[in-house]
CSV table of C-alpha atoms in Angstrom, one decimal:
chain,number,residue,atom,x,y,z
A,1,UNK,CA,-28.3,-50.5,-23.5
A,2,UNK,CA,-24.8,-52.4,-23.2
A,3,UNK,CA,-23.0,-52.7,-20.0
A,4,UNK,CA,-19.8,-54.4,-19.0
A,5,UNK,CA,-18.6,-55.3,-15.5
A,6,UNK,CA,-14.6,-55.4,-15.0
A,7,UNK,CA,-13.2,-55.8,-11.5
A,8,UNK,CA,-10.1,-54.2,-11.3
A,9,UNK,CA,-7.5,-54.3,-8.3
A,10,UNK,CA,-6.5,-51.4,-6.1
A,11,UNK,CA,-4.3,-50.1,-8.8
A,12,UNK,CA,-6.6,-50.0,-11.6
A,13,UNK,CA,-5.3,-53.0,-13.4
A,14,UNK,CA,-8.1,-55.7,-14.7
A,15,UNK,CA,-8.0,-58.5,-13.3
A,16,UNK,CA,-9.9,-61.4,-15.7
A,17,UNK,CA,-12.1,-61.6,-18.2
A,18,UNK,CA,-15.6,-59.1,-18.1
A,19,UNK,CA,-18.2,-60.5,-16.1
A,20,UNK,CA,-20.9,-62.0,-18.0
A,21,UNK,CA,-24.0,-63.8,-17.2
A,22,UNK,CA,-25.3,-61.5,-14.4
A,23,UNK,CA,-29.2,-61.5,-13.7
A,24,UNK,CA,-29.6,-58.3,-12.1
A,25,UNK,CA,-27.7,-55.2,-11.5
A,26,UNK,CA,-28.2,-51.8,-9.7
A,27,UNK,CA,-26.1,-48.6,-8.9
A,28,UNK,CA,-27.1,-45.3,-7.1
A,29,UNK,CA,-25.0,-42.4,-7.6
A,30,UNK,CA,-25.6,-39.6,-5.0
A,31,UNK,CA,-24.4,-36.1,-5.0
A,32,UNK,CA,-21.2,-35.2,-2.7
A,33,UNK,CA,-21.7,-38.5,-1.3
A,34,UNK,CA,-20.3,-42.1,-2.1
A,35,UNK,CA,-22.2,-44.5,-4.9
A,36,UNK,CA,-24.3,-47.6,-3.7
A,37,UNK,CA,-25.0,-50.2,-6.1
A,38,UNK,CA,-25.0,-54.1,-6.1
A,39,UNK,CA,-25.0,-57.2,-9.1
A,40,UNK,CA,-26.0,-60.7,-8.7
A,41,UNK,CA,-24.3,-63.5,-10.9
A,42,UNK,CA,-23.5,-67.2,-11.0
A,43,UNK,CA,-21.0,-67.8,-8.5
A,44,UNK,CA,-18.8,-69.5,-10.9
A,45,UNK,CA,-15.3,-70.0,-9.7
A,46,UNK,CA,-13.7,-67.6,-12.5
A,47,UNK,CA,-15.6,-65.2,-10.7
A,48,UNK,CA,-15.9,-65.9,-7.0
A,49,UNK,CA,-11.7,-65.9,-7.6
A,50,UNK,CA,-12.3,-62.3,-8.9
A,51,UNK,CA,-14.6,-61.1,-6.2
A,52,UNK,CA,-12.0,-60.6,-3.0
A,53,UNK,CA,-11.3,-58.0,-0.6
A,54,UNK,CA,-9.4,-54.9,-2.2
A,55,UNK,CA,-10.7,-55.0,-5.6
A,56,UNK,CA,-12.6,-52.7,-7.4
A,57,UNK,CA,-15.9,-53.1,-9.5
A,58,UNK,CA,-16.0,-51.0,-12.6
A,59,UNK,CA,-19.3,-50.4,-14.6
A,60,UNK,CA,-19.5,-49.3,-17.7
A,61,UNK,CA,-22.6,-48.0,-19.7
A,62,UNK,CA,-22.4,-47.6,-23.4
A,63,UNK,CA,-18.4,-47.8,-23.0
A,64,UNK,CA,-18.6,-45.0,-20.4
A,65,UNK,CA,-17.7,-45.6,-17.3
A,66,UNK,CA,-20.7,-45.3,-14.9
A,67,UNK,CA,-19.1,-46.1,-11.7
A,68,UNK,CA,-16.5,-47.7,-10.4
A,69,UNK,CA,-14.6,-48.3,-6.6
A,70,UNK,CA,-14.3,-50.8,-4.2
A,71,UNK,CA,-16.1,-54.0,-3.2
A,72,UNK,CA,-17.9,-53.0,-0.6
A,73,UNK,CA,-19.0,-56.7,0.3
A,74,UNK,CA,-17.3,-58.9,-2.1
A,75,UNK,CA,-19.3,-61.6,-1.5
A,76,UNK,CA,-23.2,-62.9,-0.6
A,77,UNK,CA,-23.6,-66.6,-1.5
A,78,UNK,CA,-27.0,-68.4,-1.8
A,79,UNK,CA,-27.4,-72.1,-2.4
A,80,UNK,CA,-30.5,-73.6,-2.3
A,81,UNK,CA,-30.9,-77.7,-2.7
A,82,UNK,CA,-34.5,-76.9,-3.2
A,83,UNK,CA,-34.1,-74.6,-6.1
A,84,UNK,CA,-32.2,-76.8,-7.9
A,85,UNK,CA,-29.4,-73.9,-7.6
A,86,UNK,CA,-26.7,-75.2,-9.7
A,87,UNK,CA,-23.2,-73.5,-8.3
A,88,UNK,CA,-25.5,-71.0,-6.6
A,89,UNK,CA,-25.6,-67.2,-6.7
A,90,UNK,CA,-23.6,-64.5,-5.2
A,91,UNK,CA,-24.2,-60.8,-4.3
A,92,UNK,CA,-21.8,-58.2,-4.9
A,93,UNK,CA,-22.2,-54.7,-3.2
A,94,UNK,CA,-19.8,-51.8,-4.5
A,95,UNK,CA,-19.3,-48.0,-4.2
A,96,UNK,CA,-17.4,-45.6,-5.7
A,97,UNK,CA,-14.2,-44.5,-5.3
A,98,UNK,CA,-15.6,-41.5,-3.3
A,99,UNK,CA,-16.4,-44.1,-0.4
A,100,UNK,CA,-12.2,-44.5,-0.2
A,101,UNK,CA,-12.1,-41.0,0.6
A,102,UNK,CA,-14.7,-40.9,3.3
A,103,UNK,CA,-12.7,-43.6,5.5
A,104,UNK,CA,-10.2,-41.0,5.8
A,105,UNK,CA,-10.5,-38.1,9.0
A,106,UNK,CA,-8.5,-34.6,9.0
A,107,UNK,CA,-5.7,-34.5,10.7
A,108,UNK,CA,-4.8,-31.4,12.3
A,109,UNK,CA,-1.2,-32.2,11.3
A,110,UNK,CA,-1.1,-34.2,8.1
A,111,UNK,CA,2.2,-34.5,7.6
A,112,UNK,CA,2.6,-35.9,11.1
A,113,UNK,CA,1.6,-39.7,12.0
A,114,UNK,CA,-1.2,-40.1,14.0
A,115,UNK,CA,1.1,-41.0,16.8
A,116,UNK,CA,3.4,-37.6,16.6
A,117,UNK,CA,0.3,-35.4,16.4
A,118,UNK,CA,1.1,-32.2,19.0
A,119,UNK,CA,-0.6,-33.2,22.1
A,120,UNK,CA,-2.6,-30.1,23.0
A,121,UNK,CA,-6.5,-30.1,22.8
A,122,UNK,CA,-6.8,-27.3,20.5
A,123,UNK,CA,-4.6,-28.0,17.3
A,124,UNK,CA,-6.7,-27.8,14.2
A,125,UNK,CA,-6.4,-27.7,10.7
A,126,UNK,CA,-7.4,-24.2,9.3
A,127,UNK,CA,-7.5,-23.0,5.9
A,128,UNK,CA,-8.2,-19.1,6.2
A,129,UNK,CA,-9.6,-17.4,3.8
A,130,UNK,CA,-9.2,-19.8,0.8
A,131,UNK,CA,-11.3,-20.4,-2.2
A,132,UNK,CA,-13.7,-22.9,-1.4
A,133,UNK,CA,-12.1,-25.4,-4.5
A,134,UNK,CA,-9.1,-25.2,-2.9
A,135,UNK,CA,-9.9,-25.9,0.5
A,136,UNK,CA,-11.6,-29.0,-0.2
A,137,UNK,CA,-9.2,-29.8,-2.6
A,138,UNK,CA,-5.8,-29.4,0.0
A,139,UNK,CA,-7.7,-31.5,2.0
A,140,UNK,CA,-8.2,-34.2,-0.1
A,141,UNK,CA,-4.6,-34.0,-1.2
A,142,UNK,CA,-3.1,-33.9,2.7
A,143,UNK,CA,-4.9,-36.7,4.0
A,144,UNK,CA,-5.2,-38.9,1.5
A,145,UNK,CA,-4.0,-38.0,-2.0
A,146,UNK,CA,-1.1,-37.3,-3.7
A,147,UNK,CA,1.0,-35.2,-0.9
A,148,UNK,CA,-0.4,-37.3,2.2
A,149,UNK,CA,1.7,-39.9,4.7
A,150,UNK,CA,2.8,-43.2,1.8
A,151,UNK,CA,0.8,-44.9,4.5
A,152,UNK,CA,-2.1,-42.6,3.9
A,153,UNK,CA,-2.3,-42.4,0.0
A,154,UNK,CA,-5.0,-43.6,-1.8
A,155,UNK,CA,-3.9,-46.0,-4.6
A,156,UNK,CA,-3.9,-44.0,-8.1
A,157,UNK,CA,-5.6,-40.9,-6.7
A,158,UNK,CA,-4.5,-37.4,-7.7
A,159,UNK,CA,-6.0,-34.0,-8.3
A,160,UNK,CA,-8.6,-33.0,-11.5
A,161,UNK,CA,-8.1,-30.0,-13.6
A,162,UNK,CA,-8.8,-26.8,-11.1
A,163,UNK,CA,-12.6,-25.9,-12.3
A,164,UNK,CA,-12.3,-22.2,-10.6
A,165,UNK,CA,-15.0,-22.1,-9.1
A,166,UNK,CA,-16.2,-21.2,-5.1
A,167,UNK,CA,-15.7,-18.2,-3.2
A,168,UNK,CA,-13.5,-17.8,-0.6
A,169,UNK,CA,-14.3,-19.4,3.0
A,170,UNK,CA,-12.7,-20.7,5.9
A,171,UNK,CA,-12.8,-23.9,7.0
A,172,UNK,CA,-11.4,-25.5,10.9
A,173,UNK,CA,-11.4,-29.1,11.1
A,174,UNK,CA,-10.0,-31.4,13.4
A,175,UNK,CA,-10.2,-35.3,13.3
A,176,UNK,CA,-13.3,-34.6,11.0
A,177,UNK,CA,-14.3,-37.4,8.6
A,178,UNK,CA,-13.1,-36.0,5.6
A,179,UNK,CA,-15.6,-36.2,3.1
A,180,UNK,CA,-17.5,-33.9,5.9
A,181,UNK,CA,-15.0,-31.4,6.1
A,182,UNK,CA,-15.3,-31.3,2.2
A,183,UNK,CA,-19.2,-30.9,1.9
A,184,UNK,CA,-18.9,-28.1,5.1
A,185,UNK,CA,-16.9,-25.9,2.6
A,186,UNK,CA,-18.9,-27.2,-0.7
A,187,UNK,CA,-22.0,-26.6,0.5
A,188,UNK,CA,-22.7,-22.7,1.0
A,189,UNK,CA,-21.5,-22.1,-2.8
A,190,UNK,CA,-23.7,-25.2,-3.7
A,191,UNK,CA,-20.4,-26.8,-5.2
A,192,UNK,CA,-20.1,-30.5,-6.2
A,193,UNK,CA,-17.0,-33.2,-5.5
A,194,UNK,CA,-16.3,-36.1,-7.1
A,195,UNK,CA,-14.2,-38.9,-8.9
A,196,UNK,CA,-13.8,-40.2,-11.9
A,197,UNK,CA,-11.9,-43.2,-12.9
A,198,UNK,CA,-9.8,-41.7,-16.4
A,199,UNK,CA,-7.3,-44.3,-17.8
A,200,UNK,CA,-5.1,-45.8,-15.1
A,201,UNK,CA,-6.0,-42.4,-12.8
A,202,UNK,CA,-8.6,-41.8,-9.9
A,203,UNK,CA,-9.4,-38.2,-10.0
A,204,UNK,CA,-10.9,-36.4,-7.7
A,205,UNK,CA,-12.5,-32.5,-8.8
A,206,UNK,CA,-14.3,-30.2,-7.2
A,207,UNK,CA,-17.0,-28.4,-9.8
A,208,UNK,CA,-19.8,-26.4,-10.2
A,209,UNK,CA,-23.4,-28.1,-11.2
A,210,UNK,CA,-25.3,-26.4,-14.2
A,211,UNK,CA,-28.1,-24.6,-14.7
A,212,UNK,CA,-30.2,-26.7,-17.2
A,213,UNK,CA,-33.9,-26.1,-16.5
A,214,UNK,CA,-34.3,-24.5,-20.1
A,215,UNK,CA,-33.0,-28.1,-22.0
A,216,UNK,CA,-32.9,-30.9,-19.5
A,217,UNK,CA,-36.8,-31.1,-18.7
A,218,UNK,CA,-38.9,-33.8,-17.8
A,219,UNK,CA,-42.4,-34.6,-18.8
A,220,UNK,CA,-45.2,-37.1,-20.5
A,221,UNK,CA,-45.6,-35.2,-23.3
A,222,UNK,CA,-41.3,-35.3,-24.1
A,223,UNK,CA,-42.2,-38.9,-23.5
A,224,UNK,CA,-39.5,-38.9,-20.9
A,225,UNK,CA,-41.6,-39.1,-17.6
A,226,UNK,CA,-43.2,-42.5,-17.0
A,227,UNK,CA,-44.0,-41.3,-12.8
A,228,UNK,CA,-43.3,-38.7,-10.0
A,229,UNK,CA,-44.4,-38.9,-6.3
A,230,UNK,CA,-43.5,-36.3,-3.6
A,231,UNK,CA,-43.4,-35.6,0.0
A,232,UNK,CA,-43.8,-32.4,1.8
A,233,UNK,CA,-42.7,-32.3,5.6
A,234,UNK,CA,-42.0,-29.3,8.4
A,235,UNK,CA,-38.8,-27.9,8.2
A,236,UNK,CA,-37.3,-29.4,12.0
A,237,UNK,CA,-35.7,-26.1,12.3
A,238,UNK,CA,-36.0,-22.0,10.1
A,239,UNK,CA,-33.1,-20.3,12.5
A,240,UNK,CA,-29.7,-21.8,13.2
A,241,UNK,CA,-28.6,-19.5,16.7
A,242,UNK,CA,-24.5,-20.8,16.5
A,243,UNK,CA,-23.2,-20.4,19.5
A,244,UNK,CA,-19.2,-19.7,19.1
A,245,UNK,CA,-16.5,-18.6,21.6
A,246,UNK,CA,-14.0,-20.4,24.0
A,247,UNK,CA,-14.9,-23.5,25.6
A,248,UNK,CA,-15.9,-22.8,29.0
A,249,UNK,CA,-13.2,-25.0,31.2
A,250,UNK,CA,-10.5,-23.4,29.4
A,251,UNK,CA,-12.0,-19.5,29.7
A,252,UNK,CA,-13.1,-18.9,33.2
A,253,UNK,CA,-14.5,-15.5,31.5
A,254,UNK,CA,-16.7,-17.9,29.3
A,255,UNK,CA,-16.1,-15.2,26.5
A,256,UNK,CA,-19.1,-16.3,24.0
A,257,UNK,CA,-20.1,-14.7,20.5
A,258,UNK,CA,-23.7,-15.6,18.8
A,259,UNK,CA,-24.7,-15.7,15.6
A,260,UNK,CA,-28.4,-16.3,14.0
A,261,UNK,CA,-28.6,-18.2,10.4
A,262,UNK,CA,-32.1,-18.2,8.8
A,263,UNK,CA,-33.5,-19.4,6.4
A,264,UNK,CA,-36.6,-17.8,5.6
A,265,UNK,CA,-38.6,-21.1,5.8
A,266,UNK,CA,-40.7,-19.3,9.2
A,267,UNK,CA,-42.5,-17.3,7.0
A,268,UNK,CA,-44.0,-20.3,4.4
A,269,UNK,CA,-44.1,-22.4,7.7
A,270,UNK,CA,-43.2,-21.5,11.4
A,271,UNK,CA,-40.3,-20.4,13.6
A,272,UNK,CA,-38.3,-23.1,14.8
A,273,UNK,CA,-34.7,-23.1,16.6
A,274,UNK,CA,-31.7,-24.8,16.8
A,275,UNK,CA,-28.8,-24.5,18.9
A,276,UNK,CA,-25.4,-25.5,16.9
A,277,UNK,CA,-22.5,-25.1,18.9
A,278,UNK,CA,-19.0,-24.1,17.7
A,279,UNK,CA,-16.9,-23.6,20.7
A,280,UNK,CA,-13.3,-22.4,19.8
A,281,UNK,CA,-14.5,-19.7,16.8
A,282,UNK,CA,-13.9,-16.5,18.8
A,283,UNK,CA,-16.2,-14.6,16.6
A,284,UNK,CA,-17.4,-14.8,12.6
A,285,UNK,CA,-14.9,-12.5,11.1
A,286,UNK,CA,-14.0,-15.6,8.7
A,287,UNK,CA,-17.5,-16.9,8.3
A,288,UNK,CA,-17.0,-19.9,10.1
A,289,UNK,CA,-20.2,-19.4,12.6
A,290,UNK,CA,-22.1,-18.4,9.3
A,291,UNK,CA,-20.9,-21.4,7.3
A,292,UNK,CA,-21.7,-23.6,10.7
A,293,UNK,CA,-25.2,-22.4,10.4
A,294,UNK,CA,-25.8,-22.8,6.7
A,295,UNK,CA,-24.8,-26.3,6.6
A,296,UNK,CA,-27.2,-26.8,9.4
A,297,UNK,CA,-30.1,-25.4,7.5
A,298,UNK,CA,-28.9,-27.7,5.1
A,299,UNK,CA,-30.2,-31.2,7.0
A,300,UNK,CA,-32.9,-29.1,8.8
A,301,UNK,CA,-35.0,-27.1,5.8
A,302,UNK,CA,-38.2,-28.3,4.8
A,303,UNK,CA,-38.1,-31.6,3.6
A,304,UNK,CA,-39.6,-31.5,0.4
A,305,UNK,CA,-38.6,-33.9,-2.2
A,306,UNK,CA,-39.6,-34.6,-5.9
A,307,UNK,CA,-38.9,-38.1,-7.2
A,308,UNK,CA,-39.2,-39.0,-10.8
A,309,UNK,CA,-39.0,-42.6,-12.8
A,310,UNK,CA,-37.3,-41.3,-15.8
A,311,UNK,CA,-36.7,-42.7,-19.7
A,312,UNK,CA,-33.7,-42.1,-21.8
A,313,UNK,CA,-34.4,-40.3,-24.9
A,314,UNK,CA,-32.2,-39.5,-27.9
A,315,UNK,CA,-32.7,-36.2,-26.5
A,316,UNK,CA,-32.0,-36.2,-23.0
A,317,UNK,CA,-30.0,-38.8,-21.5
A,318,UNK,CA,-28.6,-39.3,-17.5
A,319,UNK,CA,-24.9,-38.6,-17.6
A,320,UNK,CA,-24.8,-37.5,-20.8
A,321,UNK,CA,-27.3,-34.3,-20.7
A,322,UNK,CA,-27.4,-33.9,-17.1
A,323,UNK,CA,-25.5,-34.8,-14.1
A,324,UNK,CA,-25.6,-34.9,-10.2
A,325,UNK,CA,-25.9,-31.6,-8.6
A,326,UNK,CA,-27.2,-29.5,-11.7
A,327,UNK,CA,-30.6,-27.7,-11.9
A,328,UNK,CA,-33.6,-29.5,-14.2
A,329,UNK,CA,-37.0,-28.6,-15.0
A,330,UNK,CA,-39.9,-31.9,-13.9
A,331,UNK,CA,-43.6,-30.7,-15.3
A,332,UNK,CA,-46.0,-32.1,-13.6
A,333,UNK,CA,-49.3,-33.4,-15.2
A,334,UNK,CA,-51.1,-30.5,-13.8
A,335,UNK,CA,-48.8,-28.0,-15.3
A,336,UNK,CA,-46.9,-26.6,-12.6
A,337,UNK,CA,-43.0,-27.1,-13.2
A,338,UNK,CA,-41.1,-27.5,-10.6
A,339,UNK,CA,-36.9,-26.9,-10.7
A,340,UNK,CA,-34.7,-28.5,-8.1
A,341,UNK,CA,-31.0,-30.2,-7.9
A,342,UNK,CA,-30.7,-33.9,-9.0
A,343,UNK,CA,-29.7,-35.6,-5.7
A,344,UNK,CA,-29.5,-39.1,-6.8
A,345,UNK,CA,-29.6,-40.9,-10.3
A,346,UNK,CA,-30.1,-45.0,-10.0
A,347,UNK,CA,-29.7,-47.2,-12.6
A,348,UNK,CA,-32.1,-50.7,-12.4
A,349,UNK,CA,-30.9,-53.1,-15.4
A,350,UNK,CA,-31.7,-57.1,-16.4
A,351,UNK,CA,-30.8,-59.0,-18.9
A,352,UNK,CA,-34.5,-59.6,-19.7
A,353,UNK,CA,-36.0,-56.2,-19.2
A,354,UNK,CA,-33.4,-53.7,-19.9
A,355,UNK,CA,-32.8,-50.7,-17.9
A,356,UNK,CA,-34.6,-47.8,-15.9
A,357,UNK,CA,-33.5,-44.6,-15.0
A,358,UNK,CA,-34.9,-43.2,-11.8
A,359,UNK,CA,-34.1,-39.5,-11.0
A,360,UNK,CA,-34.3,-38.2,-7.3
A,361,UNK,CA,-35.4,-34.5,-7.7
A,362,UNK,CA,-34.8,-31.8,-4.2
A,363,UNK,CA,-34.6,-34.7,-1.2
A,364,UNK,CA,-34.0,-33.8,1.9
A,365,UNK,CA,-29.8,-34.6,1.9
A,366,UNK,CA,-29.7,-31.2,0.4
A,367,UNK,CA,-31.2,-27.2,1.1
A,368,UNK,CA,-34.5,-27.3,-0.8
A,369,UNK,CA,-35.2,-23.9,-2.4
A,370,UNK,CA,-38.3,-22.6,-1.0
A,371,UNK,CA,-39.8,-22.4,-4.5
A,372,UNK,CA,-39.9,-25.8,-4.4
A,373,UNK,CA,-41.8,-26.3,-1.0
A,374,UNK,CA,-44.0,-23.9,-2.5
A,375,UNK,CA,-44.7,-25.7,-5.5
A,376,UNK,CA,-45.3,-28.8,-4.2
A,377,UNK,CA,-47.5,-27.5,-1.6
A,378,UNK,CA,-49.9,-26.0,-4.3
A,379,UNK,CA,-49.4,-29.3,-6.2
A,380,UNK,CA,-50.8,-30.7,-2.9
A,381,UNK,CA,-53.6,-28.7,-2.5
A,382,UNK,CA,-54.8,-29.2,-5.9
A,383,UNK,CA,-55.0,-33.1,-6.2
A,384,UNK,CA,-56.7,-32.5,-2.8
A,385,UNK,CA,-59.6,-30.4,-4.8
A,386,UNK,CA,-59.0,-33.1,-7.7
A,387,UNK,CA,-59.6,-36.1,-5.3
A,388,UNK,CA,-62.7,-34.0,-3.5
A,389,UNK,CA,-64.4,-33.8,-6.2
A,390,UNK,CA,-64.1,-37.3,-7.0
């Protein structure tokens, strides 16, 4: 295990020497949503000089890049007299570069300024049906990429090779955050968005996770499983009833249009509603009340998830052999295997007891496939029998 810390500025350019010396280090990276990760060093001056708003941290693994975006808090000092603290420690906390795109909202008009937006209530932005790549990526590109307002443009960001992938959707946004609007017209083809830092480029891609349950498998006896815990909880709601149509104060007809989404969950479990509403969608010739419904289901299925403490192997190895977003195989000590998305991959390292790879299996951020639920509940059941017998 080798890693390097650089902090860069906005433009990609290093600014010092690699930061040495640090005592603890950890990064989350999440699927279709930003990185969390923090590192804790001597707060020499070399590097509390390097550590200032604007600048970017950039983490690499093996000379791969494992993350890298902005300084999220540049700076949490500790000094102790007590400790006999030296020059003290300090904190950093970073992201990635998707966390620069999140700060951004839709604007109905792009190429207008906020200020010269067209003053009537019901100006949106609406790509009609679009391939779902596209969609997100216009949106990335209008509001904050390469053809957005100067004032607008994120600092060495521009568009990844077109993957092809997505079927065609419509998406309606207005004021949105924009990472949202991305994920609504990500989600129903299970699509995945991203950056990647690449030379002195920030790009952003959309792309379709993998299918590796036959090669990228977990387990004691591959020696690659040192742990796995679960939790099984109700789904909060099985049918979506989207409620579409012209806002009442502006249609004294109150014209309406419903739609039910669901998601089969009522039969492992029980019925339970959920009224989404999506006023100015006169009906779901598009999809859109459809769509609104399946992205509900998305936070409301059950909340099963599978979380696994993980081993690098010459084998199988995070970010090499599998990524955010594609399918792996966990088998469980009692022999059930269980196949879900990887939702989150976090890296724990110290100079003293080298790294750890924890893998977040199926959580609740994304649909869990009723397989899953189904698995674990049987998983349940039988360490219930195990433990009664006890």
């Amino acid at each position: 295990m080798t890693i390097h810390l650089l902090v860069t500025d906005r433009n990609l350019t290093v600014l010092g020497d690699p930061i040495t010396g640090w005592t603890k280090l950890a990064c989350e990276t999440h699927f279709n949503a930003p990185a969390s990760g923090s590192v804790t060093m001597p707060a020499r001056q070399e590097y509390m000089e390097l550590l200032q708003p604007g600048n970017r941290l950039v983490m690499l693994r093996d000379g791969t890049i494992w993350c890298a975006g902005p300084l999220e808090v540049p700076q949490e000092y500790t000094w102790d007299l007590e400790e006999n603290a030296g020059v003290g420690t300090v904190t950093v906390h970073f992201s990635d570069d998707l966390a620069r795109i999140a700060g951004y909202l839709t604007y109905p008009e792009p190429a207008k300024a906020f200020s010269a937006q067209t003053k009537t209530s019901d100006v949106v932005r609406k790509l009609t049906a679009v391939n779902a790549e596209t969609i997100i990526r216009t949106l990335v590109s209008e509001n904050c990429g390469p053809t957005a307002l100067a004032t607008r443009r994120i600092e060495r960001l521009v568009l990844d090779t077109v993957a092809g992938v997505g079927a065609n959707r419509t998406v309606s946004t207005r004021f949105e955050p924009l990472l949202d609007a991305c994920r609504k017209a990500a989600v129903a083809d299970g699509l995945g968005i991203r950056t990647q830092q690449v030379g002195s480029e920030i790009r952003f891609g959309v792309y379709a996770p993998r299918d590796l349950t036959d090669t990228a498998r977990f387990s004691a006896g591959l020696g690659n499983l040192r742990s796995v815990s679960f939790t099984l909880a109700a789904p909060t709601a099985t049918s979506e009833l989207v409620q579409g149509g012209n806002d009442p104060a502006d249609d004294p007809a109150n014209t309406r249009v419903y739609v039910e989404v669901a998601s089969g969950a009522a039969g492992d479990w029980y019925r339970v509603e959920k009224l989404v509403e999506k006023s100015g969608t006169d009906d779901d010739s598009e999809g859109e009340l459809t769509q609104a419904g399946v992205l509900a289901l998305g936070n409301d299925n059950p909340q099963a998830s599978l979380a696994t403490v993980t081993v690098d192997t010459e084998d199988l190895r995070a970010g090499r052999d599998y990524g955010l977003g594609d399918l792996v195989a966990v088998v469980l000590p009692t022999g059930l295997e269980v196949a879900d998305v990887v939702q989150t991959i976090r890296l724990e390292a110290s100079p003293e007891e080298g790294e750890l790879v924890t893998t977040v299996v199926g959580n609740s951020d994304q649909t869990t496939m009723t397989r899953t639920v189904r698995t674990i509940r049987d998983l349940a059941y039988r360490l219930g029998q195990i433990e009664g017998r006890g």
